[in-house]
Coordinates of C-alpha atoms and ligand atoms in Angstrom, one line a residue:
Chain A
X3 CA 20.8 30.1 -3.7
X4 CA 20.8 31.6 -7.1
X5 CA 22.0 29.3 -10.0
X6 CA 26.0 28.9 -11.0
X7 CA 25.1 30.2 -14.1
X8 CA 22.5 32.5 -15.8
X9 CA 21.8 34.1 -18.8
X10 CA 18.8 36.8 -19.0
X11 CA 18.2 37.3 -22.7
X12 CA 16.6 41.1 -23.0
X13 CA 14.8 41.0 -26.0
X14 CA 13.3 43.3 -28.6
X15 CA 12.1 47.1 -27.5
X16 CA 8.2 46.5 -26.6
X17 CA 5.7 49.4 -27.5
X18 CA 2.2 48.8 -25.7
X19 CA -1.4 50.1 -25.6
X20 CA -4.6 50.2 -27.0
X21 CA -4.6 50.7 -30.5
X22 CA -1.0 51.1 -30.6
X23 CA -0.8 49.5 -34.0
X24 CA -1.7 52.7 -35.5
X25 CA 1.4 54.3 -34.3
X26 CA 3.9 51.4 -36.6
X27 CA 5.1 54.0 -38.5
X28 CA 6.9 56.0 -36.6
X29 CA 7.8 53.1 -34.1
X30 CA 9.6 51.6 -37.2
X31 CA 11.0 54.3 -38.5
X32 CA 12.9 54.5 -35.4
X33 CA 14.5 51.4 -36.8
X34 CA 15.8 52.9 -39.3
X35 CA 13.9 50.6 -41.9
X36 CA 12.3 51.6 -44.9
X37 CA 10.6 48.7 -46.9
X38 CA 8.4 46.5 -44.9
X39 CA 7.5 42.6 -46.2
X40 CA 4.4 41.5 -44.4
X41 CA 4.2 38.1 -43.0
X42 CA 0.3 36.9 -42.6
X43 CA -2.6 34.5 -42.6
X44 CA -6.1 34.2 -44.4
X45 CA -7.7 35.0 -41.6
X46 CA -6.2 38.2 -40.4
X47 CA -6.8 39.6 -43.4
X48 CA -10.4 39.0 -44.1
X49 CA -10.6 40.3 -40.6
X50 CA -9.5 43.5 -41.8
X51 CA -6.5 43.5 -38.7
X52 CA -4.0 43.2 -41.6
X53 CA -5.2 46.4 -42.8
X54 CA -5.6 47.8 -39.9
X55 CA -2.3 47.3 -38.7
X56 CA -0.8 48.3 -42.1
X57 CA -2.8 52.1 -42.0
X58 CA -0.8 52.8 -38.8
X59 CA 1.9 53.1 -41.8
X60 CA 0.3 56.2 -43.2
X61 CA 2.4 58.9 -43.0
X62 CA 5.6 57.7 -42.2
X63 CA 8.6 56.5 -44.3
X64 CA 8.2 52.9 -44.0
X65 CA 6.1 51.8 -47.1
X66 CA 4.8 48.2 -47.7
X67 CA 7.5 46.1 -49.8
X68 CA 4.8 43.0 -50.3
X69 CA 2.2 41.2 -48.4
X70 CA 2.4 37.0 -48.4
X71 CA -1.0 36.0 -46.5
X72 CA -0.7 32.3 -46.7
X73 CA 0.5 31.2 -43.6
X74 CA -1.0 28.0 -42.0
X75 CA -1.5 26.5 -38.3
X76 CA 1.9 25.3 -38.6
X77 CA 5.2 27.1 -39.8
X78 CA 6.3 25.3 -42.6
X79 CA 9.9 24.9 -44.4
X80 CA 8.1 24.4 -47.6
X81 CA 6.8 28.3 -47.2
X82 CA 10.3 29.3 -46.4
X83 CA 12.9 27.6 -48.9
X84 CA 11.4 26.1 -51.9
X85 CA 13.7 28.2 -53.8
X86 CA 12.3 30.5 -56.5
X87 CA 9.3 31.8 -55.4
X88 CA 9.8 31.1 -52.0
X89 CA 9.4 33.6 -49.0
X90 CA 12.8 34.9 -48.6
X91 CA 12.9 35.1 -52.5
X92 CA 9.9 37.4 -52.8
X93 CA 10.9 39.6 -49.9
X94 CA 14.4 40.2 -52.0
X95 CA 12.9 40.7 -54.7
X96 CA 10.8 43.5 -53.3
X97 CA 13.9 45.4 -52.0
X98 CA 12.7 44.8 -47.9
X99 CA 15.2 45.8 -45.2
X100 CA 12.3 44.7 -42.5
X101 CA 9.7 41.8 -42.0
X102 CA 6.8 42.4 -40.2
X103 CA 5.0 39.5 -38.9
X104 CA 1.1 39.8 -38.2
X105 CA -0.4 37.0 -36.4
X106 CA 0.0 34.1 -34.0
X107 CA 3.1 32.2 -33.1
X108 CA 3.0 30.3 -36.9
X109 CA 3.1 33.8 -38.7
X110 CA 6.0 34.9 -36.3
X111 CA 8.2 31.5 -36.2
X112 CA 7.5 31.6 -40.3
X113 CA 9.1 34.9 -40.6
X114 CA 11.7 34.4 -38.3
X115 CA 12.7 31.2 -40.3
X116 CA 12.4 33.5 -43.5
X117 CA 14.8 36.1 -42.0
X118 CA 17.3 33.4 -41.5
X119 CA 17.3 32.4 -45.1
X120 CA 16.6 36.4 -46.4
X121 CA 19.6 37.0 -44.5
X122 CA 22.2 34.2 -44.3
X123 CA 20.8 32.1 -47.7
X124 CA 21.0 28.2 -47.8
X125 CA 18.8 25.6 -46.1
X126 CA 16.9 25.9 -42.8
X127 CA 18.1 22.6 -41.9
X128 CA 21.9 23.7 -42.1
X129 CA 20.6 26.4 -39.1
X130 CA 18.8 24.1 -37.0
X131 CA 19.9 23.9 -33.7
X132 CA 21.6 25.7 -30.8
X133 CA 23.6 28.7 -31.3
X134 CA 24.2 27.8 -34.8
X135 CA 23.6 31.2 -36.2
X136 CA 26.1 34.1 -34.9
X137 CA 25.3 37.1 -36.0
X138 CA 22.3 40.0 -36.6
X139 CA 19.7 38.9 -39.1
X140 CA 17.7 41.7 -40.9
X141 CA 15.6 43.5 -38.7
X142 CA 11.9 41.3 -37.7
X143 CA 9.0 43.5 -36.2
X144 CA 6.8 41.1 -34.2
X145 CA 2.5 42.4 -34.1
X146 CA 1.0 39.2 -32.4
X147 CA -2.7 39.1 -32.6
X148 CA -3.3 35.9 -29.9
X149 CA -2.3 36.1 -26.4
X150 CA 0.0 32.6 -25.5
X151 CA 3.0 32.5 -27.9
X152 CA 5.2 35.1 -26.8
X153 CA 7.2 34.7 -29.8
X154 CA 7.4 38.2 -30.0
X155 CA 9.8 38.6 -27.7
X156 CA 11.6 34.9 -27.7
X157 CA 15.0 33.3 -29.0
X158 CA 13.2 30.6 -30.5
X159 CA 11.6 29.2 -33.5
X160 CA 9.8 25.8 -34.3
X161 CA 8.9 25.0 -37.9
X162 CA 7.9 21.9 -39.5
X163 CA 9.3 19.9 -41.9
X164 CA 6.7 18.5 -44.0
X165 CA 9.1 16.1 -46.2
X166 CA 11.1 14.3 -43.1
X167 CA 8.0 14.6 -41.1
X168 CA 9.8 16.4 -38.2
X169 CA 10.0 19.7 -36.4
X170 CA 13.4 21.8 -37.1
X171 CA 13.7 23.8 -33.7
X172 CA 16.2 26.9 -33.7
X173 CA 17.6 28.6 -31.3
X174 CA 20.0 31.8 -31.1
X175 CA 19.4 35.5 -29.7
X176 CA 19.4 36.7 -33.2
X177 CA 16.0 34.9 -33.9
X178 CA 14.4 37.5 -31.4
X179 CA 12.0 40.3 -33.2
X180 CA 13.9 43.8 -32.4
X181 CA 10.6 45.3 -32.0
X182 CA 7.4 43.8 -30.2
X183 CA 4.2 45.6 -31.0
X184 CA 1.4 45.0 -28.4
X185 CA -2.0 46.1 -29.1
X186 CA -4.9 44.3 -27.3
X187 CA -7.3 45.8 -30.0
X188 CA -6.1 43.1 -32.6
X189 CA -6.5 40.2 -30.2
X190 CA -10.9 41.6 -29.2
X191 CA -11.5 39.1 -32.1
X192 CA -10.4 35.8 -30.9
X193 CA -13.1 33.0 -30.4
X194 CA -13.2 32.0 -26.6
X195 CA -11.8 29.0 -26.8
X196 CA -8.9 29.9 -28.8
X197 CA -8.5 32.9 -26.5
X198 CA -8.4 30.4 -23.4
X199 CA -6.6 27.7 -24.8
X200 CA -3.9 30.1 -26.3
X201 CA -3.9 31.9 -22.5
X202 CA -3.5 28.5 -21.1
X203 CA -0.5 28.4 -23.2
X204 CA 1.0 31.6 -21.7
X205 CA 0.3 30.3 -18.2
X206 CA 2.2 26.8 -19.2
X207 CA 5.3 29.0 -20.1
X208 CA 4.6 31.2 -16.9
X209 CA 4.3 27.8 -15.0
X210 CA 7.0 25.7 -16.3
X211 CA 9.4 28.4 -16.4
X212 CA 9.3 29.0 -12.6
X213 CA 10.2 25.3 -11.4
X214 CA 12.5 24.7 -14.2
X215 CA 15.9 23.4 -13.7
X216 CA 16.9 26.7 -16.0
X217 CA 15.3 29.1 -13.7
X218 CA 16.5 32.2 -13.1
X219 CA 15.8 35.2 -10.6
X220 CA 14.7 37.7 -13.2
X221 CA 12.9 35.2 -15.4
X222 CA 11.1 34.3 -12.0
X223 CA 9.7 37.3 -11.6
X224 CA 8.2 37.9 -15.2
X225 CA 6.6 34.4 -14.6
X226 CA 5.3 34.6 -11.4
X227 CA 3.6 38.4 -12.2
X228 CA 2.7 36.7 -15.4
X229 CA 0.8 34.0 -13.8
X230 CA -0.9 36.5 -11.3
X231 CA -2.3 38.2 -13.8
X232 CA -3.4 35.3 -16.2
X233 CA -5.4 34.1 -13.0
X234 CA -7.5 37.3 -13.1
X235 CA -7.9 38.1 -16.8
X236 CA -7.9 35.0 -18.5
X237 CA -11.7 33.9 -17.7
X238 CA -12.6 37.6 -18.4
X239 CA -11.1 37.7 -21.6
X240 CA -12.9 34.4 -22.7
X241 CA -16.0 35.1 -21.5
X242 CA -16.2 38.8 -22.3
X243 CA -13.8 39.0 -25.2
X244 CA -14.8 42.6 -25.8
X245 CA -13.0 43.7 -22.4
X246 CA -10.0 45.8 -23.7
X247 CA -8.6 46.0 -20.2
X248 CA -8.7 42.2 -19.9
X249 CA -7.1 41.7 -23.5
X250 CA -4.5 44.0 -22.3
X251 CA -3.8 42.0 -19.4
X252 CA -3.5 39.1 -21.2
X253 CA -1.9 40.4 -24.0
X254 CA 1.2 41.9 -21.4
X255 CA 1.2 38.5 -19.4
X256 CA 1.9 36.3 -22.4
X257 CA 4.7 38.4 -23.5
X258 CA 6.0 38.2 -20.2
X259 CA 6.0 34.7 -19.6
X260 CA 7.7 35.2 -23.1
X261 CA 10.3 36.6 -21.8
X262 CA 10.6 34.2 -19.2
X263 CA 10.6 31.1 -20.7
X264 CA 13.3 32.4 -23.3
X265 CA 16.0 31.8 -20.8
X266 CA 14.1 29.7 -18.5
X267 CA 13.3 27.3 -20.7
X268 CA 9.6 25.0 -19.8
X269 CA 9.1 21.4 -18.7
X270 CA 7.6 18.0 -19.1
X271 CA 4.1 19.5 -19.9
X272 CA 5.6 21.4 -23.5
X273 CA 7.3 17.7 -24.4
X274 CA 3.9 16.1 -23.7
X275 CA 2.1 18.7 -25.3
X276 CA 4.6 19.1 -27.9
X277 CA 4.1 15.2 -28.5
X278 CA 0.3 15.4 -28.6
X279 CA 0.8 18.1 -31.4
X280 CA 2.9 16.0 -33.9
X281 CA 1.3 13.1 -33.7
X282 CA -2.6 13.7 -33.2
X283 CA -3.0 17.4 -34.0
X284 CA -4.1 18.4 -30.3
X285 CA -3.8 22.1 -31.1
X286 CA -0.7 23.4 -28.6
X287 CA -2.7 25.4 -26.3
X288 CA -5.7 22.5 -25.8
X289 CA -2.6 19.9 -25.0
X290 CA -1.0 22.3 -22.3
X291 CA -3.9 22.9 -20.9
X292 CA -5.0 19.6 -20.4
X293 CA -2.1 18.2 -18.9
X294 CA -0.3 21.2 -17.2
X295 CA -1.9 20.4 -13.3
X296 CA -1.0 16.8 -14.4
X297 CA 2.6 17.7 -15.0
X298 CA 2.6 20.3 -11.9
X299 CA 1.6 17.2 -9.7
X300 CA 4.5 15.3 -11.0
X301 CA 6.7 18.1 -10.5
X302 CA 5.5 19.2 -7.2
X303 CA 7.9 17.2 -5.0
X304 CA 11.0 19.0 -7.0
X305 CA 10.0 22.4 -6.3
X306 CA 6.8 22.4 -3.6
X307 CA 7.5 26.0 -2.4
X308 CA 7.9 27.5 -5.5
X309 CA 4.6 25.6 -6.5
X310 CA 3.1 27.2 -3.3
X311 CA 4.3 30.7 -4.6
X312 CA 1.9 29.4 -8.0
X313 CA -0.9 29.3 -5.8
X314 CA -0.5 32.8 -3.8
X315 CA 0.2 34.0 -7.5
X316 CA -3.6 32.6 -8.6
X317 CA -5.0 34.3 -5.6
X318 CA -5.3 31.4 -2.6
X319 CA -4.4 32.0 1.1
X320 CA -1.9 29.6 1.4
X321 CA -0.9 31.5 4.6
X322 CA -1.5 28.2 6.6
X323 CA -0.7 25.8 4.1
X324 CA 2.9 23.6 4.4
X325 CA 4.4 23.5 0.5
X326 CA 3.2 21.0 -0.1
X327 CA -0.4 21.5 0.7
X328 CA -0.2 25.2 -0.8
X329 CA 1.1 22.8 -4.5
X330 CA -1.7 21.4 -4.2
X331 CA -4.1 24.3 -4.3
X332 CA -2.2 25.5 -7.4
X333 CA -2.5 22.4 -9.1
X334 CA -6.3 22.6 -8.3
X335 CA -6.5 26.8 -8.9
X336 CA -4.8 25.4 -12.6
X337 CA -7.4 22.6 -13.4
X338 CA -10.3 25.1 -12.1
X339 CA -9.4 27.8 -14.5
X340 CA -9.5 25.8 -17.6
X341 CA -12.6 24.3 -16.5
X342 CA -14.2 27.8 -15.8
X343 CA -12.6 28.9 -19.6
X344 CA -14.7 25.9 -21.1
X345 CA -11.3 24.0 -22.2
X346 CA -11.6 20.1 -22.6
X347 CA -10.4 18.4 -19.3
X348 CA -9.1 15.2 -20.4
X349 CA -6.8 13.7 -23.4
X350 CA -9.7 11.6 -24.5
X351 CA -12.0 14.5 -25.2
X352 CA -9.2 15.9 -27.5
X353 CA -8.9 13.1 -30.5
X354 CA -6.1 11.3 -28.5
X355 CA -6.7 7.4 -29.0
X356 CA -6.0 5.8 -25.7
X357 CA -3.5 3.2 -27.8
X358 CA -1.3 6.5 -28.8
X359 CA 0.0 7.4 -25.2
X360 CA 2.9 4.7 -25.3
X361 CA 4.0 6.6 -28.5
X362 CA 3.5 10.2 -27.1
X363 CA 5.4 9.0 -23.9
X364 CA 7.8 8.0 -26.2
X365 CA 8.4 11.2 -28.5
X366 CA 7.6 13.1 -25.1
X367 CA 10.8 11.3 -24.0
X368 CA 13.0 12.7 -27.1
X369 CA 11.5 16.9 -27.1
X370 CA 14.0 18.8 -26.0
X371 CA 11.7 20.7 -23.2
X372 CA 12.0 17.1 -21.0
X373 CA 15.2 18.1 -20.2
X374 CA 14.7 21.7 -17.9
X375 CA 11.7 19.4 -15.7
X376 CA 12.4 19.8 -12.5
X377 CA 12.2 16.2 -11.6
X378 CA 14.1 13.8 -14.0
X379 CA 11.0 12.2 -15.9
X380 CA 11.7 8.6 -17.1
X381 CA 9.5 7.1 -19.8
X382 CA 7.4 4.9 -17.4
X383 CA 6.7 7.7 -15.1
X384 CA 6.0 10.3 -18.0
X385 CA 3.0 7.4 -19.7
X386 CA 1.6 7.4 -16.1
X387 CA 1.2 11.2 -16.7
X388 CA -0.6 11.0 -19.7
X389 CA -2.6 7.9 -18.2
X390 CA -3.9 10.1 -15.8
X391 CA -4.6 12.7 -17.9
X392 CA -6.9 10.8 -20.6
Chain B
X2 CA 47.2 25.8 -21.5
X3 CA 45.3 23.5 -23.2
X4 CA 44.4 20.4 -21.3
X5 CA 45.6 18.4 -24.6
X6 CA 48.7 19.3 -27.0
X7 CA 47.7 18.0 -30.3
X8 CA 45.1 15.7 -32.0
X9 CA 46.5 12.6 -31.0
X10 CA 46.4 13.3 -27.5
X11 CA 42.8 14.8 -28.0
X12 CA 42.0 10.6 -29.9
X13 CA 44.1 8.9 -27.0
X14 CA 42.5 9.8 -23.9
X15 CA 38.7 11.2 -25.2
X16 CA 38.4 8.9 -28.6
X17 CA 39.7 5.9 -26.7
X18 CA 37.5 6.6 -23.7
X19 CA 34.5 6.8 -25.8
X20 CA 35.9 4.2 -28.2
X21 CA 36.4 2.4 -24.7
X22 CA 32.4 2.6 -24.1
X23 CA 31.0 0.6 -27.6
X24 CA 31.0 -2.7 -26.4
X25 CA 29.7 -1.8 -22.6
X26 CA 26.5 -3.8 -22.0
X27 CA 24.9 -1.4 -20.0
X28 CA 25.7 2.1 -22.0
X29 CA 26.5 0.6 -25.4
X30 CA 22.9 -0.6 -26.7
X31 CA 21.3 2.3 -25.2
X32 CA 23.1 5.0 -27.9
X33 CA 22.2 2.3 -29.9
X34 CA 19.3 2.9 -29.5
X35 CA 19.4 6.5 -30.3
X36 CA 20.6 5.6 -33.7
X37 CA 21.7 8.7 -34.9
X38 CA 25.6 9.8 -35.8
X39 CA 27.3 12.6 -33.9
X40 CA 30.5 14.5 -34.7
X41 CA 32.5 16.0 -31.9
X42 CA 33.8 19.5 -33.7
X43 CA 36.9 20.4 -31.5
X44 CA 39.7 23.1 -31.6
X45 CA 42.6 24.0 -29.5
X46 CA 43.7 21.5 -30.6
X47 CA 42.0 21.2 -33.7
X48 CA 40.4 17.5 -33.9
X49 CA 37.2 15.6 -34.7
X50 CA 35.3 12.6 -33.0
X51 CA 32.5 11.0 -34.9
X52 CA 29.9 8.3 -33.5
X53 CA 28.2 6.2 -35.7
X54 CA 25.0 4.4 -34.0
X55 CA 23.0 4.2 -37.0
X56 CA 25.1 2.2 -39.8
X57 CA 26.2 -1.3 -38.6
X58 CA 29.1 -1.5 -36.3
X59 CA 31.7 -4.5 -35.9
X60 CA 30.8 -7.6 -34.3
X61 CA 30.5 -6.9 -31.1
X62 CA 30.3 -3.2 -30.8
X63 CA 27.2 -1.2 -30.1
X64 CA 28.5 1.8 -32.4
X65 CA 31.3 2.9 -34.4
X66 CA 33.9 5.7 -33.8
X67 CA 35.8 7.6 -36.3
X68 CA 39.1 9.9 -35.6
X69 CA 39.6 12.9 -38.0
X70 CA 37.8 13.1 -41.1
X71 CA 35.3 10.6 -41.8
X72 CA 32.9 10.2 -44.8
X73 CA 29.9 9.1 -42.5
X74 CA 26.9 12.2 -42.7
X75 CA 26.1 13.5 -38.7
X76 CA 22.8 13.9 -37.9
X77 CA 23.9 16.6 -35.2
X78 CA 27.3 18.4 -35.0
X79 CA 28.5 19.4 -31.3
X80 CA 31.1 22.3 -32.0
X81 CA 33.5 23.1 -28.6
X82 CA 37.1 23.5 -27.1
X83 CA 38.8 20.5 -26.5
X84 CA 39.2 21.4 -22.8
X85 CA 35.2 21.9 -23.0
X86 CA 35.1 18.4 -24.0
X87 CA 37.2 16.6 -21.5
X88 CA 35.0 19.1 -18.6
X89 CA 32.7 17.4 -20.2
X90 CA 33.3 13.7 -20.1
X91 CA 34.3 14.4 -16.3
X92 CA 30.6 15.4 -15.8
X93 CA 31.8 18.8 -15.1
X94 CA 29.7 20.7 -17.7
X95 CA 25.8 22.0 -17.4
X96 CA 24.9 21.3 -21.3
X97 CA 22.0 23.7 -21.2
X98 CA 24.4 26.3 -19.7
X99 CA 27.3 25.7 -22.2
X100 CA 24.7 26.0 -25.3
X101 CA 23.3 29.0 -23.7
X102 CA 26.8 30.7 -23.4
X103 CA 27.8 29.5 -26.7
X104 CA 30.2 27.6 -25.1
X105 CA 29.2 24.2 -27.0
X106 CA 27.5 24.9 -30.1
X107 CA 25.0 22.4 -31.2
X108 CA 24.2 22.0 -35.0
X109 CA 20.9 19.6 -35.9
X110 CA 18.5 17.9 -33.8
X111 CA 19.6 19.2 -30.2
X112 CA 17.1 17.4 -28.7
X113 CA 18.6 13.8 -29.9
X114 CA 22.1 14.9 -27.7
X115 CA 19.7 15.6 -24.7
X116 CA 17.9 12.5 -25.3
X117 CA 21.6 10.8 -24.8
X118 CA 22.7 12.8 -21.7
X119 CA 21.4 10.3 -19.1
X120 CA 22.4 7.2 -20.9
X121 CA 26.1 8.6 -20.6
X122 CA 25.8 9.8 -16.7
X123 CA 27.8 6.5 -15.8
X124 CA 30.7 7.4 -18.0
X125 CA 31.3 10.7 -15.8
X126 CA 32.9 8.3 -13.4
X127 CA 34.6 5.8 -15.6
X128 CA 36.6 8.9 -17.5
X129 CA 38.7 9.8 -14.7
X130 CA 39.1 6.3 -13.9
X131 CA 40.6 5.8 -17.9
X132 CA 43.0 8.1 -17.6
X133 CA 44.6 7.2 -14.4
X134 CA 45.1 4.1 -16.0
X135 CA 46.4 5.7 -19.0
X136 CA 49.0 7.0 -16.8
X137 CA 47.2 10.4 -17.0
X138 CA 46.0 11.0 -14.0
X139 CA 47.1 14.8 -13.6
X140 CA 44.7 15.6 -16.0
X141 CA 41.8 15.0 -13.5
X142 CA 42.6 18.4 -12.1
X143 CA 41.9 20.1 -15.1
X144 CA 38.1 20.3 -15.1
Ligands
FE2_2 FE1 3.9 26.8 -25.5

């Protein structure tokens, strides 16, 4: 039975291929944008990508407005509306009519916070929430350089808020790049764990999506051909990071599950994981990783053929399995993966003191992902989660 | 039509239901708990509904409710029709469906008003219930 209600949200125009970064120029041009304010990190540009990227401008009409390189792990508001001097202020000051974020999901949710304020002016805080902003900001060009975010392609930004010690969370369709840029050539320099943990990430999405309460048919079908082919590139691509094709595979899958989850919305494993980020610093990918086959066996009595589908999807005969049974191999083809990618298997091994779970049960409790799970979660049941998991 | 004709109908049957709610002993200390004040943005008609958990509330009460204007700061700002609203309170709206269609639009901390959702799941009951003894029964029908 499909659901009362759905929404598909088709995002931004998605170019792909290898080395497609050198073809910016006339892929923004077709924007109609002329003045381009780069949003980056350290890293990428001692890396050289950031260069890289911006010599795929040669030739065209789009010219390089200003470059801010100092993005952390963590979108920030403090980047985004200090006032003078701020982000939005230097990008008006250099005349942009386009941002281009370069990066992982912290460089893209920092300029997607950044256009709000470039374009509407104020406070983040005054656009925090659902819906809250209602028309087109200035155009956002999304080049991700990891494989898990899929901001590129979502409705969504998270950014933290250093001074009340809190993440603002914003949601609207205007948030969503207009143009995704996927070239697995910028993503061949990833460490293996970050390219597993960040892939683990994608798969969550993938994962979550498909049981949620907010599923949807068309959602369903990026996730599950997402999760397929995160179950046959993702140890590839962190073992052999030099595999283009298996980048590329990754690199397509997260933007998928992207895609997916934007509508679909995820589950009980993003509030955990969510949780273990705020309070401890488990890096996003690490958390999901961790305690997604934990969450899938909490889940599995909501949805057990769907979970069965998982486990087709990862590459199991389940021919003779009854849901149930075929759950169960996905929750073991999920906790196999990460363990073949190297990825710590328990809470414990990620800096979480055993004392903290009653609080990360607790802000688990309040993150807005708890409420698409599939099974109702109360806090009791959700600590046992995370007790099973350390 | 609108389900409600003015702001005074809008404060009789949803203010006083929810005002009808701040001394319950099962609901009341759990939004509490929440701590955190939300404003009910409505229009046709155009009215306002504010609930204070987080200053202190009368003897006796678990929260505070304001009508209209009110010079307490919400943490999170739900913006909707008034008809949304009283779909709503009979348990007749799918929140994450409503934001999605831009049908409720929620302003602040969103996850704070989902955090609440299943503390208020008894009061989908105890709405229809109100106004039938409120003499408005007919307005049941108008989900
Ligand atoms: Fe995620």
């Amino acid at each position: 039975m499909l659901p009362e209600y759905f929404e598909f949200f088709v995002p931004a125009r998605i170019a792909a291929g290898r080395g497609m970064s050198g073809s910016l120029g006339p892929e923004m041009e077709k924007l109609g944008v002329r003045r381009a304010f780069v949003v980056t990190d350290q890293v990428l540009m001692q890396l050289g990508l950031v260069q890289k990227v911006l010599d795929g401008l040669a030739g065209s009409a789009v010219e390089v407005a200003g470059i801010f390189d100092e993005v952390r792990p963590n979108s920030e508001v403090g980047l985004v509306e200090k006032g003078p001097g701020d982000l939005p202020e230097l990008a008006r000051v250099a005349g942009a009519d386009v941002l281009v974020a370069i990066g992982g999901g912290s460089n893209i949710d920092t300029a997607k916070g950044m256009n709000i304020i470039l374009s509407e002016g104020g406070h983040l805080l005054d656009y925090e929430g659902f819906g809250v902003i209602t028309r087109p900001l200035k155009p956002l060009v999304a080049i991700p350089t990891t494989a898990g975010t899929g901001s590129e392609v979502t409705q969504f930004a998270v950014i933290k808020h250093e001074a009340i010690h809190t993440k603002l969370s914003f949601s609207s369709p205007y948030l969503a790049p207009n143009l995704a840029i996927l070239d697995p050539e910028l993503t061949v320099n990833l460490p293996p764990k970050l390219t597993a943990s960040t892939g683990m990430d994608a798969l969550t999405h993938a994962v979550e999506t498909y049981v949620s309460t907010s599923w949807n048919p068309i959602a369903d079908g990026l996730a599950l051909e997402a999760i397929r082919i995160i179950g046959a590139n993702l140890v590839e691509a962190t073992t052999n990071g030099g595999n283009l094709e298996a980048r590329y595979q990754m690199l397509v899958a997260s933007t998928m599950a992207g895609m997916a989850f934007s509508s679909g919305m995820v589950g009980c494993v993003h509030a955990m994981a969510h949780a273990a980020g705020g309070l401890f610093d488990v890096p996003h990918g690490i958390a999901n990783s961790i305690l997604l086959p934990y969450g899938m066996e909490y889940n599995l009595e909501a949805r057990p053929e769907k979970f069965r589908e998982i486990a087709r999807a990862l590459g199991n005969d389940v021919e003779d399995q009854d849901p149930k049974a075929g759950g169960w191999t996905a929750i073991e083809a999920v906790f196999d993966l990460a363990e073949r990618c190297g990825l710590p298997r328990a809470l414990s091994e990620a800096g979480v003191p055993e004392e903290g779970l009653p609080t990360m049960a607790e802000a688990a409790m309040v993150d807005g992902a708890i409420f698409t799970n599939p099974r109702p979660a109360e806090y009791d049941e959700i600590l046992a989660v995370l007790k099973k998991a350390y | 039509m609108a389900v409600f004709q003015s702001d005074v109908e809008v404060y009789d049957y949803i203010g006083e239901f929810i005002s009808s709610v701040k001394d319950d002993p099962a609901i009341g200390p759990k939004i509490r708990q929440a701590g955190i004040i939300i404003r009910f943005v409505y229009r046709e008609p155009q009215s306002q509904i504010t609930i204070d958990a987080r200053n202190p509330a009368p003897e006796g009460h678990f929260y505070t409710v304001y009508y209209g204007d009110s010079a307490v700061e919400p943490d999170l700002v739900m913006s909707m029709s008034a008809d949304t609203a009283h779909s709503f309170w009979l348990g007749k709206v799918n929140l994450m469906a409503a934001l999605t269609r831009g049908q409720i639009v929620a302003k602040g901390p969103v996850a704070t008003a989902l955090k609440l959702l299943p503390v208020i799941q008894p009061t989908y009951a105890m709405y229809p219930k109100f106004l039938k003894e409120h003499g408005r029964e007919e307005l049941v029908k108008f989900g």
